[in-house]
Short mmCIF file of C-alpha atoms in Angstrom, two decimals:
data_model
loop_
_atom_site.label_atom_id
_atom_site.label_comp_id
_atom_site.label_asym_id
_atom_site.label_seq_id
_atom_site.Cartn_x
_atom_site.Cartn_y
_atom_site.Cartn_z
CA GLN I 1212 99.71 -67.54 -25.64
CA LYS I 1213 102.54 -66.67 -23.25
CA GLU I 1214 101.78 -64.35 -20.35
CA VAL I 1215 104.67 -62.10 -21.33
CA GLU I 1216 105.83 -61.63 -24.91
CA GLN I 1217 109.25 -60.23 -25.77
CA ASP I 1218 110.93 -60.18 -29.15
CA PRO I 1219 114.10 -62.27 -28.79
CA GLY I 1220 115.91 -60.30 -31.49
CA PRO I 1221 118.80 -60.23 -32.07
CA LEU I 1222 118.88 -56.45 -32.18
CA SER I 1223 122.00 -54.72 -33.45
CA VAL I 1224 122.48 -50.93 -33.36
CA PRO I 1225 125.41 -48.52 -33.73
CA GLU I 1226 127.06 -46.97 -30.72
CA GLY I 1227 125.30 -43.81 -29.55
CA ALA I 1228 121.89 -44.84 -30.84
CA ILE I 1229 118.75 -44.83 -28.72
CA VAL I 1230 117.59 -48.37 -28.05
CA SER I 1231 113.98 -49.30 -27.42
CA LEU I 1232 113.17 -52.68 -25.86
CA ASN I 1233 109.59 -53.76 -25.33
CA CYS I 1234 107.36 -56.35 -23.73
CA THR I 1235 103.65 -56.97 -23.88
CA TYR I 1236 101.63 -58.93 -21.38
CA SER I 1237 98.18 -60.41 -21.10
CA ASN I 1238 97.52 -60.56 -17.34
CA SER I 1239 96.03 -57.28 -16.13
CA ALA I 1240 96.89 -58.26 -12.54
CA PHE I 1241 100.57 -57.44 -13.03
CA GLN I 1242 101.56 -54.47 -10.90
CA TYR I 1243 105.37 -54.51 -10.59
CA PHE I 1244 107.55 -54.40 -13.68
CA MET I 1245 111.28 -55.05 -13.85
CA TRP I 1246 114.05 -54.97 -16.37
CA TYR I 1247 117.11 -57.17 -15.93
CA ARG I 1248 120.34 -57.16 -17.90
CA GLN I 1249 122.16 -60.46 -18.36
CA TYR I 1250 125.65 -60.72 -19.76
CA SER I 1251 126.70 -64.01 -21.31
CA ARG I 1252 127.32 -66.73 -18.72
CA LYS I 1253 126.31 -64.43 -15.84
CA GLY I 1254 123.28 -64.03 -13.63
CA PRO I 1255 120.70 -61.29 -14.36
CA GLU I 1256 121.29 -57.84 -12.90
CA LEU I 1257 118.34 -55.72 -11.82
CA LEU I 1258 118.31 -52.50 -13.84
CA MET I 1259 114.96 -50.89 -13.21
CA TYR I 1260 111.70 -51.58 -11.50
CA THR I 1261 108.48 -49.64 -11.62
CA TYR I 1262 105.15 -49.93 -9.92
CA SER I 1263 102.00 -49.43 -11.98
CA SER I 1264 101.94 -47.00 -14.92
CA GLY I 1265 104.37 -44.19 -15.61
CA ASN I 1266 107.99 -43.47 -16.36
CA LYS I 1267 111.14 -43.94 -14.32
CA GLU I 1268 114.54 -42.64 -15.27
CA ASP I 1269 117.98 -43.72 -14.04
CA GLY I 1270 120.94 -42.29 -15.88
CA ARG I 1271 120.80 -43.42 -19.50
CA PHE I 1272 117.92 -45.80 -18.80
CA THR I 1273 114.21 -44.99 -18.84
CA ALA I 1274 111.51 -47.52 -18.00
CA GLN I 1275 108.00 -46.87 -19.20
CA VAL I 1276 104.81 -48.71 -18.27
CA ASP I 1277 101.46 -48.36 -20.04
CA LYS I 1278 99.01 -50.55 -18.20
CA SER I 1279 96.10 -49.59 -20.43
CA SER I 1280 97.94 -51.12 -23.37
CA LYS I 1281 99.66 -53.83 -21.31
CA TYR I 1282 102.96 -52.64 -22.72
CA ILE I 1283 106.29 -51.85 -21.09
CA SER I 1284 109.44 -50.37 -22.55
CA LEU I 1285 113.08 -49.80 -21.67
CA PHE I 1286 114.92 -47.02 -23.44
CA ILE I 1287 118.70 -46.79 -23.48
CA ARG I 1288 120.17 -43.44 -24.51
CA ASP I 1289 123.68 -42.94 -25.84
CA SER I 1290 124.14 -46.70 -26.11
CA GLN I 1291 127.59 -48.10 -25.44
CA PRO I 1292 129.26 -51.38 -26.50
CA SER I 1293 129.17 -52.35 -22.81
CA ASP I 1294 125.37 -52.34 -23.04
CA SER I 1295 125.58 -55.41 -25.27
CA ALA I 1296 123.70 -58.10 -23.35
CA THR I 1297 120.38 -59.87 -23.12
CA TYR I 1298 117.62 -57.76 -21.58
CA LEU I 1299 114.83 -59.53 -19.75
CA CYS I 1300 111.56 -57.98 -18.74
CA ALA I 1301 109.85 -59.45 -15.71
CA MET I 1302 106.67 -58.74 -13.85
CA ILE I 1303 104.80 -59.73 -10.76
CA PRO I 1304 101.18 -59.43 -9.73
CA ARG I 1305 99.84 -57.86 -6.56
CA GLN I 1306 102.01 -57.54 -3.51
CA GLY I 1307 102.44 -60.81 -1.71
CA ALA I 1308 103.00 -62.88 -4.81
CA GLN I 1309 106.55 -64.00 -5.32
CA LYS I 1310 107.07 -65.53 -8.72
CA LEU I 1311 108.57 -63.35 -11.39
CA VAL I 1312 107.15 -63.94 -14.85
CA PHE I 1313 109.87 -63.37 -17.42
CA GLY I 1314 109.85 -62.47 -21.05
CA GLN I 1315 112.06 -64.48 -23.38
CA GLY I 1316 114.78 -61.83 -23.38
CA THR I 1317 116.10 -59.65 -26.20
CA ARG I 1318 119.72 -60.05 -27.32
CA LEU I 1319 121.18 -56.61 -27.94
CA THR I 1320 124.49 -55.80 -29.62
CA ILE I 1321 125.90 -52.27 -29.72
CA ASN I 1322 128.42 -51.93 -32.54
CA PRO I 1323 131.38 -49.54 -32.03
CA GLY L 569 122.67 -53.08 -4.65
CA ALA L 570 122.37 -56.32 -2.73
CA VAL L 571 124.95 -59.01 -3.42
CA VAL L 572 124.23 -62.68 -3.94
CA SER L 573 127.01 -65.21 -4.42
CA GLN L 574 127.00 -68.75 -5.74
CA HIS L 575 129.51 -71.51 -5.33
CA PRO L 576 130.89 -73.18 -7.31
CA SER L 577 130.75 -71.08 -10.46
CA TRP L 578 131.18 -74.18 -12.58
CA VAL L 579 131.35 -77.89 -11.93
CA ILE L 580 131.98 -80.99 -14.01
CA CYS L 581 130.90 -84.33 -12.60
CA LYS L 582 130.38 -87.92 -13.64
CA SER L 583 126.94 -89.31 -14.28
CA GLY L 584 125.39 -90.75 -11.13
CA THR L 585 127.12 -88.46 -8.67
CA SER L 586 125.51 -85.68 -6.62
CA VAL L 587 126.40 -82.03 -6.82
CA LYS L 588 125.69 -79.32 -4.25
CA ILE L 589 125.38 -75.65 -5.20
CA GLU L 590 125.39 -72.93 -2.56
CA CYS L 591 123.63 -69.59 -2.76
CA ARG L 592 124.44 -66.87 -0.24
CA SER L 593 123.07 -63.40 0.34
CA LEU L 594 126.12 -61.42 1.45
CA ASP L 595 124.73 -58.18 2.77
CA PHE L 596 121.07 -58.79 3.52
CA GLN L 597 118.82 -61.40 5.03
CA ALA L 598 116.94 -63.36 2.41
CA THR L 599 113.58 -64.51 3.61
CA THR L 600 112.92 -66.12 0.25
CA MET L 601 115.30 -67.68 -2.24
CA PHE L 602 114.54 -68.93 -5.71
CA TRP L 603 116.28 -71.48 -7.91
CA TYR L 604 116.20 -71.18 -11.67
CA ARG L 605 117.51 -73.17 -14.56
CA GLN L 606 118.49 -71.64 -17.88
CA PHE L 607 119.26 -73.35 -21.16
CA PRO L 608 121.28 -71.59 -23.89
CA LYS L 609 119.47 -68.68 -25.51
CA GLN L 610 116.40 -69.25 -23.37
CA SER L 611 114.86 -67.37 -20.49
CA LEU L 612 115.00 -68.43 -16.88
CA MET L 613 112.82 -71.30 -15.74
CA LEU L 614 111.80 -71.25 -12.09
CA MET L 615 112.45 -74.58 -10.39
CA ALA L 616 111.50 -73.90 -6.81
CA THR L 617 110.88 -71.29 -4.15
CA SER L 618 112.22 -71.68 -0.65
CA ASN L 619 111.52 -69.79 2.53
CA GLU L 620 113.89 -69.94 5.47
CA GLY L 621 113.03 -72.83 7.75
CA SER L 622 110.32 -74.24 5.47
CA LYS L 623 110.15 -76.89 2.82
CA ALA L 624 110.66 -75.66 -0.71
CA THR L 625 107.78 -75.27 -3.12
CA TYR L 626 108.57 -76.89 -6.45
CA GLU L 627 107.21 -75.91 -9.83
CA GLN L 628 105.22 -78.39 -11.83
CA GLY L 629 107.44 -80.92 -13.55
CA VAL L 630 110.44 -80.41 -11.25
CA GLU L 631 111.36 -83.57 -9.32
CA LYS L 632 111.75 -82.66 -5.66
CA ASP L 633 113.65 -85.87 -4.89
CA LYS L 634 116.17 -85.11 -7.60
CA PHE L 635 116.64 -81.42 -6.84
CA LEU L 636 116.95 -81.14 -3.08
CA ILE L 637 116.70 -77.63 -1.69
CA ASN L 638 117.64 -76.56 1.81
CA HIS L 639 117.19 -73.03 3.16
CA ALA L 640 118.59 -73.44 6.63
CA SER L 641 119.41 -69.81 7.35
CA LEU L 642 118.50 -66.32 6.19
CA THR L 643 121.72 -66.10 4.19
CA LEU L 644 122.18 -69.58 2.74
CA SER L 645 120.26 -71.90 0.46
CA THR L 646 121.61 -75.02 -1.19
CA LEU L 647 120.51 -76.97 -4.25
CA THR L 648 121.68 -80.57 -4.51
CA VAL L 649 121.33 -82.32 -7.83
CA THR L 650 121.17 -85.99 -6.90
CA SER L 651 122.26 -88.80 -9.22
CA ALA L 652 123.06 -86.31 -11.93
CA HIS L 653 122.65 -87.26 -15.58
CA PRO L 654 123.85 -85.52 -18.75
CA GLU L 655 120.39 -84.00 -19.28
CA ASP L 656 120.84 -82.14 -15.97
CA SER L 657 123.67 -80.15 -17.55
CA SER L 658 122.56 -76.54 -17.46
CA PHE L 659 123.11 -73.10 -15.96
CA TYR L 660 121.63 -72.90 -12.47
CA ILE L 661 120.92 -69.48 -11.00
CA CYS L 662 119.63 -68.52 -7.59
CA SER L 663 117.99 -65.30 -6.53
CA ALA L 664 117.21 -63.85 -3.15
CA SER L 665 114.55 -61.53 -1.87
CA GLY L 666 114.81 -59.65 1.40
CA GLY L 667 111.17 -58.85 1.66
CA ALA L 668 109.74 -56.92 -1.23
CA PRO L 669 109.14 -59.61 -3.86
CA GLU L 670 109.78 -57.25 -6.72
CA THR L 671 113.41 -56.82 -5.72
CA GLN L 672 114.93 -60.20 -6.43
CA TYR L 673 118.70 -60.15 -6.68
CA PHE L 674 120.38 -62.85 -8.69
CA GLY L 675 123.57 -64.77 -8.13
CA PRO L 676 126.20 -65.14 -10.86
CA GLY L 677 125.07 -68.65 -11.73
CA THR L 678 126.62 -72.11 -11.66
CA ARG L 679 127.38 -73.99 -14.84
CA LEU L 680 126.95 -77.75 -14.42
CA LEU L 681 128.27 -80.26 -16.91
CA VAL L 682 127.48 -83.91 -16.31
CA LEU L 683 129.60 -86.34 -18.29
#
């Protein structure tokens, strides 16, 4: 079993829809949770990071962490064609550790 | 956000030659840099972690004599693929951290094709 599970998709939705991307994890030691967006042939771009449980909002993006369920989500409101990319969740255990543990990534396409 | 650059963005070389890839943090000092490899439609695979002025720590299965990493300053790390072979063809991405490990910033990647 992988430490972090993420549905690779592909996921295709119409423009303007609310998108929900999710990851589950097995290691209860994870404390920091990140979402990266990666366009084709580019490096990942940090979108959101959260510490422990709770919600964090930034514009059209909301990151949600439920540590009791070992489940994290990224919501995209009013999705745009420019949001079409691969979204990677990543997490890291207690402060001091350095290695990000990535999910497989979900390929998202927003159709105009 | 912090900016990380990589050079070159793509490179084609003959089998048996060596290729050097540079990773620079442009507007912050990177105490730690990471090198990843990514195959098509797959997630990132960590190859090694380097701290400025120290030897790199390689992940299991990564040949340290083949993938030479140097982190000589707080803004520059290099990855040299020695005696490259076609199976080394891949997308190589670096990331840099200025302290807080949760805020890794990635470079744009270097596409390597070995003929």
